[in-house]
Coordinates of N, CA and C in Angstrom, one line a residue:
Chain A
X1 N 0.8 -1.2 -0.1 CA -0.1 -0.1 0.0 C 0.9 1.2 -0.1
X2 N 1.1 1.8 -1.2 CA 2.1 2.8 -1.3 C 1.6 4.2 -0.8
X3 N 0.3 4.5 -1.1 CA -0.3 5.8 -0.8 C 0.2 6.8 -1.7
X4 N 1.0 7.9 -1.3 CA 1.4 8.9 -2.1 C 2.9 8.8 -2.1
X5 N 3.4 8.7 -3.3 CA 4.9 8.5 -3.6 C 5.5 9.8 -4.5
X6 N 6.5 10.3 -3.8 CA 7.2 11.5 -4.5 C 8.5 11.1 -5.0
X7 N 8.9 11.4 -6.3 CA 10.1 11.4 -6.7 C 10.6 12.6 -7.4
X8 N 11.9 13.0 -7.2 CA 12.9 12.3 -6.5 C 12.8 12.7 -4.9
X9 N 13.6 12.2 -4.1 CA 13.5 12.4 -2.6 C 14.5 13.7 -2.4
X10 N 15.6 13.8 -3.2 CA 16.6 14.8 -3.0 C 16.9 15.3 -4.5
X11 N 17.4 16.6 -4.5 CA 17.7 17.1 -5.8 C 18.6 18.4 -5.5
X12 N 19.5 18.6 -6.2 CA 20.3 19.8 -6.2 C 20.4 20.3 -7.6
X13 N 19.9 21.7 -7.7 CA 20.0 22.2 -9.0 C 20.7 23.5 -8.9
X14 N 21.1 24.0 -10.2 CA 21.8 25.3 -10.3 C 20.7 26.4 -10.7
X15 N 20.9 27.5 -10.3 CA 20.0 28.6 -10.8 C 19.7 28.6 -12.3
X16 N 18.4 28.8 -12.6 CA 18.1 28.7 -13.9 C 17.8 27.4 -14.6
X17 N 18.2 26.3 -13.9 CA 17.8 25.0 -14.5 C 16.4 24.7 -14.2
X18 N 15.9 23.8 -15.0 CA 14.5 23.5 -14.9 C 14.3 22.0 -14.4
X19 N 13.4 21.6 -13.8 CA 13.1 20.2 -13.2 C 11.6 20.1 -13.1
X20 N 11.3 18.9 -13.0 CA 9.9 18.3 -12.6 C 9.9 17.4 -11.5
X21 N 9.0 17.6 -10.5 CA 8.6 16.7 -9.4 C 7.5 15.9 -9.8
X22 N 7.6 14.6 -9.5 CA 6.4 13.8 -9.8 C 5.8 13.3 -8.5
X23 N 4.5 13.3 -8.4 CA 3.6 12.8 -7.3 C 2.8 11.7 -7.9
X24 N 2.8 10.6 -7.2 CA 1.8 9.5 -7.7 C 1.0 9.0 -6.4
X25 N -0.3 8.8 -6.6 CA -1.2 8.3 -5.7 C -2.0 7.1 -6.1
X26 N -2.1 6.2 -5.3 CA -2.7 4.9 -5.6 C -4.0 4.6 -5.0
X27 N -4.6 5.7 -4.6 CA -5.9 5.7 -3.7 C -7.1 6.2 -4.5
X28 N -6.8 6.5 -5.8 CA -8.0 6.9 -6.6 C -8.6 8.2 -6.1
X29 N -7.7 9.2 -5.5 CA -8.3 10.3 -4.9 C -8.5 11.3 -6.0
X30 N -9.4 12.2 -5.9 CA -9.8 13.2 -6.9 C -8.9 14.4 -6.7
X31 N -8.6 14.9 -5.4 CA -7.9 16.0 -5.0 C -6.4 15.7 -4.9
X32 N -5.6 16.6 -5.5 CA -4.3 16.5 -5.2 C -3.7 17.8 -5.1
X33 N -2.6 18.0 -4.3 CA -2.0 19.3 -3.8 C -0.5 19.3 -3.8
X34 N 0.1 20.4 -4.1 CA 1.5 20.7 -3.8 C 1.7 21.6 -2.9
X35 N 2.6 21.4 -1.9 CA 3.0 22.3 -0.9 C 4.4 22.6 -0.9
X36 N 4.9 23.6 -0.3 CA 6.2 23.8 0.1 C 6.3 24.1 1.5
X37 N 7.3 23.6 2.2 CA 7.6 23.8 3.6 C 8.9 24.5 3.8
X38 N 8.8 25.5 4.6 CA 10.1 26.4 4.8 C 10.1 26.6 6.3
X39 N 11.2 26.7 7.0 CA 11.3 26.8 8.4 C 10.5 28.1 9.0
X40 N 9.7 27.9 9.9 CA 9.0 28.8 10.6 C 7.7 29.4 9.7
X41 N 7.4 28.6 8.7 CA 6.4 29.2 7.8 C 5.2 28.1 7.6
X42 N 5.5 26.9 8.1 CA 4.5 25.9 8.0 C 4.4 25.4 6.5
X43 N 3.3 24.9 6.2 CA 3.0 24.5 4.8 C 2.3 25.6 4.0
X44 N 2.7 25.9 2.7 CA 2.1 26.9 2.0 C 1.6 26.1 0.7
X45 N 0.5 26.3 0.2 CA -0.2 25.7 -1.0 C 0.4 26.4 -2.2
X46 N 0.9 25.6 -3.0 CA 1.5 26.1 -4.4 C 0.4 26.0 -5.4
X47 N -0.1 24.8 -5.7 CA -1.1 24.7 -6.7 C -1.9 23.4 -6.1
X48 N -3.1 23.3 -6.8 CA -3.8 22.0 -6.5 C -4.8 21.6 -7.5
X49 N -5.3 20.4 -7.5 CA -6.1 19.9 -8.7 C -7.4 19.3 -8.0
X50 N -8.5 19.6 -8.5 CA -9.7 18.9 -8.1 C -10.2 17.7 -8.9
X51 N -9.3 17.3 -10.0 CA -9.7 16.3 -10.8 C -8.8 16.1 -12.0
X52 N -8.8 15.0 -12.6 CA -8.0 15.0 -13.8 C -8.2 16.1 -14.8
X53 N -7.1 16.7 -15.4 CA -7.2 17.6 -16.3 C -7.4 19.1 -15.7
X54 N -7.5 19.2 -14.4 CA -7.8 20.4 -13.9 C -6.7 21.0 -12.9
X55 N -6.4 22.0 -12.8 CA -5.4 22.7 -11.8 C -5.8 24.1 -11.4
X56 N -5.5 24.5 -10.2 CA -5.7 25.8 -9.8 C -4.7 26.3 -8.9
X57 N -4.5 27.6 -8.8 CA -3.4 28.3 -8.1 C -3.7 28.2 -6.6
X58 N -2.6 28.2 -5.8 CA -2.8 28.2 -4.4 C -2.2 29.5 -3.8
X59 N -1.6 29.5 -2.6 CA -1.3 30.8 -2.0 C 0.2 31.3 -2.6
X60 N 1.1 30.2 -3.1 CA 2.4 30.9 -3.6 C 2.7 30.2 -5.0
X61 N 1.9 30.6 -6.0 CA 2.0 29.7 -7.4 C 3.2 30.4 -8.2
X62 N 3.7 31.4 -7.8 CA 4.6 32.0 -8.9 C 5.8 31.3 -9.0
X63 N 6.3 31.0 -10.2 CA 7.6 30.3 -10.6 C 7.4 28.9 -10.7
X64 N 6.1 28.4 -10.5 CA 5.8 27.0 -10.7 C 4.7 26.8 -11.7
X65 N 4.8 25.5 -12.2 CA 3.6 25.1 -13.1 C 3.3 23.6 -12.7
X66 N 2.0 23.3 -13.0 CA 1.5 22.0 -12.8 C 0.8 21.4 -13.8
X67 N 0.8 20.0 -13.7 CA -0.1 19.3 -14.8 C -0.9 18.1 -14.2
X68 N -2.0 17.8 -14.5 CA -2.6 16.6 -14.0 C -3.3 15.9 -15.2
X69 N -2.4 15.3 -16.0 CA -2.9 14.6 -17.2 C -3.6 13.2 -16.9
X70 N -3.1 12.5 -15.9 CA -3.7 11.4 -15.3 C -4.2 11.6 -13.9
X71 N -5.2 10.8 -13.6 CA -5.9 11.1 -12.2 C -4.8 10.7 -11.0
X72 N -3.9 9.8 -11.4 CA -3.1 9.4 -10.2 C -1.8 10.2 -10.2
X73 N -1.6 11.0 -11.0 CA -0.3 11.7 -11.2 C -0.3 13.2 -11.1
X74 N 0.4 14.0 -10.5 CA 0.3 15.4 -10.3 C 1.9 15.9 -10.3
X75 N 2.2 16.6 -11.4 CA 3.5 17.1 -11.7 C 3.7 18.4 -11.2
X76 N 4.8 18.9 -10.6 CA 5.2 20.1 -10.2 C 6.4 20.6 -11.1
X77 N 6.4 21.6 -11.9 CA 7.6 22.0 -12.7 C 8.0 23.4 -12.1
X78 N 9.4 23.4 -12.3 CA 10.1 24.8 -12.1 C 10.7 24.9 -13.4
X79 N 10.4 26.0 -14.0 CA 10.9 26.3 -15.4 C 12.3 26.9 -15.4
X80 N 12.7 28.0 -14.3 CA 13.9 28.4 -14.2 C 14.1 28.6 -12.7
X81 N 14.9 27.7 -12.2 CA 14.9 27.6 -10.6 C 15.7 28.7 -10.0
X82 N 15.3 29.1 -9.0 CA 15.8 30.3 -8.2 C 16.2 29.8 -6.8
X83 N 17.2 30.5 -6.2 CA 17.7 30.1 -4.8 C 16.4 30.2 -3.9
X84 N 15.5 31.2 -4.1 CA 14.2 31.2 -3.1 C 13.4 30.0 -3.3
X85 N 13.5 29.2 -4.1 CA 12.6 27.9 -4.4 C 13.3 26.8 -3.6
X86 N 14.5 27.0 -3.0 CA 15.0 26.0 -2.0 C 14.1 25.7 -0.9
X87 N 13.7 24.5 -0.8 CA 12.5 24.2 0.2 C 12.4 22.7 0.2
X88 N 11.5 22.2 1.1 CA 10.9 20.9 1.1 C 9.6 20.8 0.5
X89 N 9.4 20.1 -0.6 CA 8.1 20.1 -1.3 C 7.3 18.7 -1.0
X90 N 6.0 19.0 -0.6 CA 5.2 17.9 -0.2 C 4.1 17.8 -1.2
X91 N 3.8 16.6 -1.5 CA 2.6 16.3 -2.3 C 1.5 15.7 -1.5
X92 N 0.2 15.9 -1.6 CA -0.9 15.3 -0.8 C -2.0 15.1 -1.7
X93 N -2.9 14.1 -1.3 CA -4.0 13.8 -2.1 C -5.2 13.6 -1.0
X94 N -6.5 13.8 -1.5 CA -7.7 13.6 -0.7 C -8.7 13.0 -1.5
X95 N -9.7 12.4 -0.9 CA -10.8 12.0 -1.7 C -11.7 13.1 -2.0
X96 N -11.8 14.1 -1.2 CA -12.6 15.3 -1.7 C -12.2 16.5 -0.8
X97 N -12.9 17.6 -1.1 CA -12.4 18.9 -0.4 C -12.4 18.7 1.1
X98 N -13.4 18.0 1.7 CA -13.5 18.0 3.2 C -12.8 16.8 3.7
X99 N -12.2 16.1 2.9 CA -11.5 14.8 3.4 C -10.1 15.1 3.9
X100 N -9.6 14.2 4.9 CA -8.2 14.4 5.3 C -7.3 14.3 4.1
X101 N -6.2 14.9 4.1 CA -5.2 14.9 3.1 C -4.1 13.7 3.6
X102 N -3.7 13.0 2.5 CA -2.6 12.0 2.7 C -1.4 12.6 2.0
X103 N -0.2 12.7 2.9 CA 1.1 13.2 2.4 C 2.1 12.3 2.0
X104 N 2.8 12.8 0.9 CA 4.0 11.9 0.6 C 5.2 12.3 1.6
X105 N 6.3 11.7 1.5 CA 7.4 12.0 2.3 C 8.2 13.1 2.0
X106 N 7.9 13.8 0.9 CA 8.6 15.0 0.7 C 9.8 14.9 -0.3
X107 N 10.1 16.0 -1.0 CA 11.3 16.2 -1.9 C 12.1 17.3 -1.3
X108 N 13.4 17.1 -1.0 CA 14.1 18.2 -0.5 C 14.9 18.7 -1.7
X109 N 14.7 20.0 -2.0 CA 15.3 20.6 -3.3 C 16.1 21.8 -2.8
X110 N 17.4 21.8 -3.3 CA 18.3 22.9 -3.1 C 18.8 23.5 -4.4
X111 N 18.6 24.9 -4.4 CA 19.0 25.5 -5.6 C 20.1 26.5 -5.3
X112 N 21.3 26.3 -6.1 CA 22.5 27.1 -5.8 C 22.7 28.2 -6.7
Chain B
X1 N -10.3 35.8 4.8 CA -9.7 34.5 4.5 C -9.3 33.8 5.9
X2 N -9.2 32.5 5.8 CA -8.9 31.8 7.0 C -7.4 32.1 7.4
X3 N -7.2 31.9 8.7 CA -5.8 31.8 9.1 C -5.7 30.9 10.4
X4 N -4.5 30.5 10.7 CA -4.3 29.6 11.8 C -3.0 30.1 12.6
X5 N -3.2 30.1 13.9 CA -2.0 30.4 14.6 C -1.7 29.4 15.7
X6 N -0.4 28.9 15.7 CA 0.1 28.1 16.6 C 1.1 28.9 17.4
X7 N 0.7 29.5 18.6 CA 1.5 30.5 19.3 C 2.8 30.0 20.0
X8 N 3.0 28.6 20.0 CA 4.0 28.0 20.6 C 5.0 27.4 19.6
X9 N 6.2 27.9 19.4 CA 6.9 27.5 18.3 C 7.7 26.0 18.8
X10 N 8.0 26.0 20.1 CA 8.7 24.9 20.7 C 8.3 24.6 22.0
X11 N 8.0 23.3 22.4 CA 7.5 23.2 23.7 C 8.4 21.8 24.2
X12 N 8.9 21.9 25.4 CA 9.5 20.7 25.9 C 8.8 20.3 27.0
X13 N 8.6 19.0 27.2 CA 7.9 18.3 28.3 C 8.5 17.0 28.7
X14 N 8.4 16.6 29.9 CA 9.0 15.4 30.4 C 8.2 14.2 30.2
X15 N 8.7 13.1 29.9 CA 8.0 11.9 29.6 C 7.1 11.6 30.7
X16 N 5.8 11.2 30.4 CA 4.8 11.1 31.5 C 3.9 12.2 31.7
X17 N 4.5 13.4 31.4 CA 3.7 14.5 31.7 C 2.6 14.9 30.6
X18 N 1.6 15.7 31.1 CA 0.5 16.0 30.1 C 1.0 17.0 29.1
X19 N 0.3 17.2 28.2 CA 0.7 18.0 27.1 C -0.6 18.7 26.5
X20 N -0.5 19.9 26.2 CA -1.5 20.8 25.5 C -0.8 21.7 24.3
X21 N -1.2 21.6 23.3 CA -0.7 22.4 22.1 C -1.9 23.2 21.6
X22 N -1.5 24.5 21.5 CA -2.5 25.4 21.2 C -2.8 25.7 19.7
X23 N -4.0 26.0 19.4 CA -4.2 26.3 18.0 C -5.5 27.3 18.0
X24 N -5.2 28.4 17.4 CA -6.3 29.4 17.3 C -6.5 29.8 15.8
X25 N -7.8 29.9 15.5 CA -8.2 30.1 14.0 C -9.0 31.4 13.8
X26 N -8.8 31.8 12.6 CA -9.6 33.1 12.2 C -10.4 32.6 11.0
X27 N -11.7 32.7 11.4 CA -12.7 32.4 10.1 C -14.0 32.9 10.6
X28 N -14.7 33.3 9.6 CA -16.1 33.9 9.9 C -17.3 33.0 10.2
X29 N -17.1 31.7 9.9 CA -18.0 30.7 10.2 C -17.3 29.5 10.9
X30 N -18.1 28.5 11.1 CA -17.4 27.3 11.8 C -16.6 26.5 10.7
X31 N -15.4 26.3 11.0 CA -14.5 25.6 10.1 C -14.6 24.1 10.3
X32 N -13.9 23.4 9.4 CA -13.5 22.1 9.9 C -12.0 22.0 10.2
X33 N -11.4 21.3 11.0 CA -10.2 21.4 11.6 C -9.5 20.0 11.7
X34 N -8.2 20.1 11.5 CA -7.4 18.9 11.5 C -6.1 19.1 12.6
X35 N -5.6 18.1 13.0 CA -4.3 18.1 13.6 C -3.5 17.1 12.9
X36 N -2.3 17.5 12.5 CA -1.3 16.5 11.8 C 0.0 16.5 12.7
X37 N 0.7 15.4 12.5 CA 2.0 15.1 13.2 C 3.1 15.0 12.0
X38 N 4.2 15.4 12.2 CA 5.3 15.2 11.2 C 6.6 14.7 12.0
X39 N 7.0 13.6 11.7 CA 8.3 13.0 12.3 C 9.4 13.6 11.4
X40 N 10.6 13.7 11.8 CA 11.7 14.1 11.0 C 11.8 13.3 9.7
X41 N 11.9 14.2 8.6 CA 12.2 13.5 7.3 C 11.0 12.7 6.7
X42 N 9.8 13.0 7.3 CA 8.6 12.3 6.8 C 7.6 13.4 6.4
X43 N 6.5 12.8 5.8 CA 5.3 13.7 5.6 C 4.5 13.8 6.8
X44 N 3.3 14.6 6.6 CA 2.3 14.6 7.7 C 1.4 13.5 7.8
X45 N 1.2 13.1 9.1 CA 0.2 12.1 9.3 C -0.9 12.8 10.1
X46 N -2.3 12.4 9.7 CA -3.4 12.8 10.5 C -3.5 12.2 11.9
X47 N -3.7 13.0 12.8 CA -3.9 12.6 14.1 C -5.4 12.6 14.5
X48 N -6.2 13.6 14.1 CA -7.6 13.7 14.3 C -8.3 14.9 13.5
X49 N -9.6 14.8 13.5 CA -10.3 15.8 12.8 C -11.6 16.0 13.3
X50 N -12.1 17.4 13.2 CA -13.1 17.8 13.6 C -14.1 18.5 12.4
X51 N -15.3 17.9 12.3 CA -16.2 18.4 11.3 C -17.4 19.1 12.0
X52 N -18.1 18.3 12.8 CA -19.3 19.0 13.5 C -19.6 18.0 14.6
X53 N -20.6 18.3 15.4 CA -21.0 17.5 16.6 C -20.2 17.5 17.7
X54 N -19.9 16.5 18.5 CA -19.2 16.5 19.7 C -17.9 17.4 19.6
X55 N -17.8 18.1 20.5 CA -16.6 19.1 20.3 C -15.3 18.5 20.8
X56 N -15.3 17.3 21.6 CA -14.2 16.8 22.0 C -13.9 15.5 21.1
X57 N -12.9 15.5 20.4 CA -12.6 14.4 19.3 C -11.4 13.7 19.9
X58 N -11.5 12.4 19.5 CA -10.4 11.4 19.9 C -9.6 11.1 18.6
X59 N -8.3 11.0 18.7 CA -7.5 10.7 17.5 C -6.7 9.5 17.9
X60 N -5.6 9.3 17.1 CA -4.7 8.1 17.2 C -3.7 8.4 18.3
X61 N -3.1 7.5 18.7 CA -1.9 7.6 19.6 C -2.3 8.2 20.9
X62 N -3.4 8.3 21.4 CA -4.0 8.7 22.6 C -4.1 10.2 22.5
X63 N -4.3 10.9 21.5 CA -4.5 12.4 21.4 C -5.9 12.6 21.4
X64 N -6.4 13.8 21.9 CA -7.6 14.3 21.8 C -7.6 15.8 21.6
X65 N -8.6 16.3 21.0 CA -8.7 17.9 20.8 C -10.0 18.3 21.1
X66 N -10.0 19.5 21.5 CA -11.4 20.2 21.9 C -11.6 21.4 21.0
X67 N -12.8 21.4 20.4 CA -13.2 22.5 19.6 C -13.9 23.6 20.6
X68 N -13.4 24.7 20.7 CA -14.3 25.7 21.5 C -14.5 26.9 20.5
X69 N -15.7 27.0 20.1 CA -16.1 28.1 19.2 C -16.0 29.4 19.8
X70 N -16.3 29.6 21.1 CA -16.3 30.9 21.6 C -14.9 31.4 21.7
X71 N -13.8 30.6 21.8 CA -12.4 31.0 21.8 C -11.8 30.8 20.5
X72 N -12.4 30.4 19.5 CA -11.9 30.0 18.1 C -10.6 29.3 18.3
X73 N -10.7 28.2 19.1 CA -9.6 27.4 19.5 C -9.7 25.9 19.1
X74 N -8.8 25.1 19.0 CA -8.9 23.7 18.7 C -7.5 23.1 19.2
X75 N -7.5 23.0 20.5 CA -6.2 22.7 21.2 C -6.1 21.1 21.3
X76 N -4.8 20.7 21.1 CA -4.5 19.3 21.1 C -4.0 18.8 22.6
X77 N -4.5 17.8 23.0 CA -4.0 17.3 24.4 C -3.6 15.9 24.4
X78 N -2.9 15.6 25.4 CA -2.6 14.1 25.6 C -2.1 14.1 27.0
X79 N -2.8 13.1 27.8 CA -2.6 13.0 29.3 C -1.2 12.7 29.7
X80 N -0.5 11.9 29.0 CA 0.8 11.3 29.4 C 1.7 11.1 28.0
X81 N 2.7 12.0 28.0 CA 3.3 12.0 26.8 C 4.5 10.9 26.8
X82 N 4.8 10.4 25.6 CA 5.8 9.3 25.5 C 7.0 9.9 24.6
X83 N 8.1 9.3 24.9 CA 9.3 9.7 24.1 C 9.1 9.8 22.5
X84 N 8.3 8.8 22.2 CA 7.9 8.6 20.7 C 7.1 9.6 20.2
X85 N 6.5 10.6 21.0 CA 5.7 11.7 20.6 C 6.6 12.8 20.2
X86 N 7.7 12.9 20.4 CA 8.6 14.0 19.8 C 8.5 14.2 18.4
X87 N 7.9 15.3 18.0 CA 7.7 15.5 16.5 C 7.3 16.9 16.3
X88 N 6.8 17.3 15.1 CA 6.3 18.7 14.9 C 4.9 18.5 14.6
X89 N 4.0 19.3 15.1 CA 2.5 19.3 15.1 C 2.0 20.4 14.5
X90 N 1.1 20.1 13.5 CA 0.4 21.2 12.7 C -1.1 21.1 12.9
X91 N -1.5 22.3 13.1 CA -3.1 22.4 13.0 C -3.4 23.0 11.6
X92 N -4.5 22.6 11.1 CA -5.0 23.1 9.8 C -6.5 23.3 9.8
X93 N -7.0 24.3 9.1 CA -8.4 24.7 9.1 C -8.8 24.9 7.7
X94 N -10.0 24.3 7.5 CA -10.7 24.4 6.1 C -12.0 25.1 6.3
X95 N -12.4 25.6 5.0 CA -13.7 26.3 5.0 C -14.6 25.4 4.3
X96 N -15.9 25.4 4.8 CA -17.0 24.7 4.3 C -17.4 25.3 2.8
X97 N -17.3 26.5 2.7 CA -17.6 27.3 1.4 C -16.4 28.0 1.1
X98 N -16.3 28.3 -0.3 CA -15.2 29.0 -0.7 C -13.9 28.3 -1.1
X99 N -12.9 28.6 -0.4 CA -11.6 28.1 -0.9 C -11.6 26.5 -0.7
X100 N -10.9 25.9 -1.7 CA -10.8 24.4 -1.7 C -9.6 24.0 -0.8
X101 N -8.8 24.8 -0.4 CA -7.6 24.2 0.3 C -7.6 24.5 1.9
X102 N -6.7 23.6 2.6 CA -6.5 23.9 4.0 C -5.5 25.0 4.2
X103 N -5.5 25.7 5.3 CA -4.6 26.6 5.7 C -4.0 26.0 7.0
X104 N -2.7 25.9 6.9 CA -1.9 25.2 8.0 C -1.2 26.4 8.9
X105 N -1.1 25.9 10.2 CA -0.4 26.8 11.1 C 1.1 26.5 10.9
X106 N 1.9 27.2 11.5 CA 3.4 27.3 11.3 C 4.1 26.1 12.0
X107 N 3.2 25.4 12.9 CA 3.8 24.2 13.6 C 4.2 24.4 15.0
X108 N 4.2 23.4 15.9 CA 4.9 23.5 17.1 C 5.8 22.2 17.3
X109 N 7.1 22.5 17.5 CA 7.9 21.4 17.7 C 7.9 20.9 19.2
X110 N 7.7 19.5 19.4 CA 7.7 18.9 20.7 C 9.0 18.2 21.0
X111 N 9.6 18.6 22.0 CA 10.6 17.7 22.6 C 10.2 17.1 23.9
X112 N 10.7 15.8 24.0 CA 10.3 15.1 25.1 C 11.5 14.7 25.9
X113 N 11.7 15.0 27.1 CA 13.0 14.6 27.8 C 12.5 13.6 28.9
X114 N 13.7 12.7 29.1 CA 13.4 11.6 29.9 C 13.1 12.1 31.4

């Protein structure tokens, strides 16, 4: 029972490089979310999706793009990485808006 | 917009002592609320949730929380803390109408000493 799986777990990028973080869930959940976690700031929502083919902006969407081509996958892209995007990124999924979110173990991303 | 305040950044308790972690929210109507726990290097795990009804809710690992509408609070409690409870704890609030997402507090780190 994998739940929510994030890849990669760690990554170091240089400023200006691009990359994609993958989130996969095997619970057939409709809703998926991407958060970033920074010291002293808790979790902040980047983007979310309420179903296959849909995406919406969260609290801190600038510099990120997302896609939900398949129900089980939610991709987070950084087109031109900046040091301010150094963070731990968490993906989560839920059955619906009012349901508890299930989290992956995170991706630690450092941008030099 | 909703907001969540966890006023204690770090709390240290002795093993076997009682624990209360504070959570205050700001929202114009009754929200739904969660407490999550995060162990180092891991994602968040749900401890308990409040949607409606009984204001005292029980969760996993012996935790409970009480929703107090008059104080806009949802404090987490445990009568006897174990060493394994050391972690970071997050309160989250959601709106029944409007925004689709949860708002998380900044977290309280719990240290347990023998």
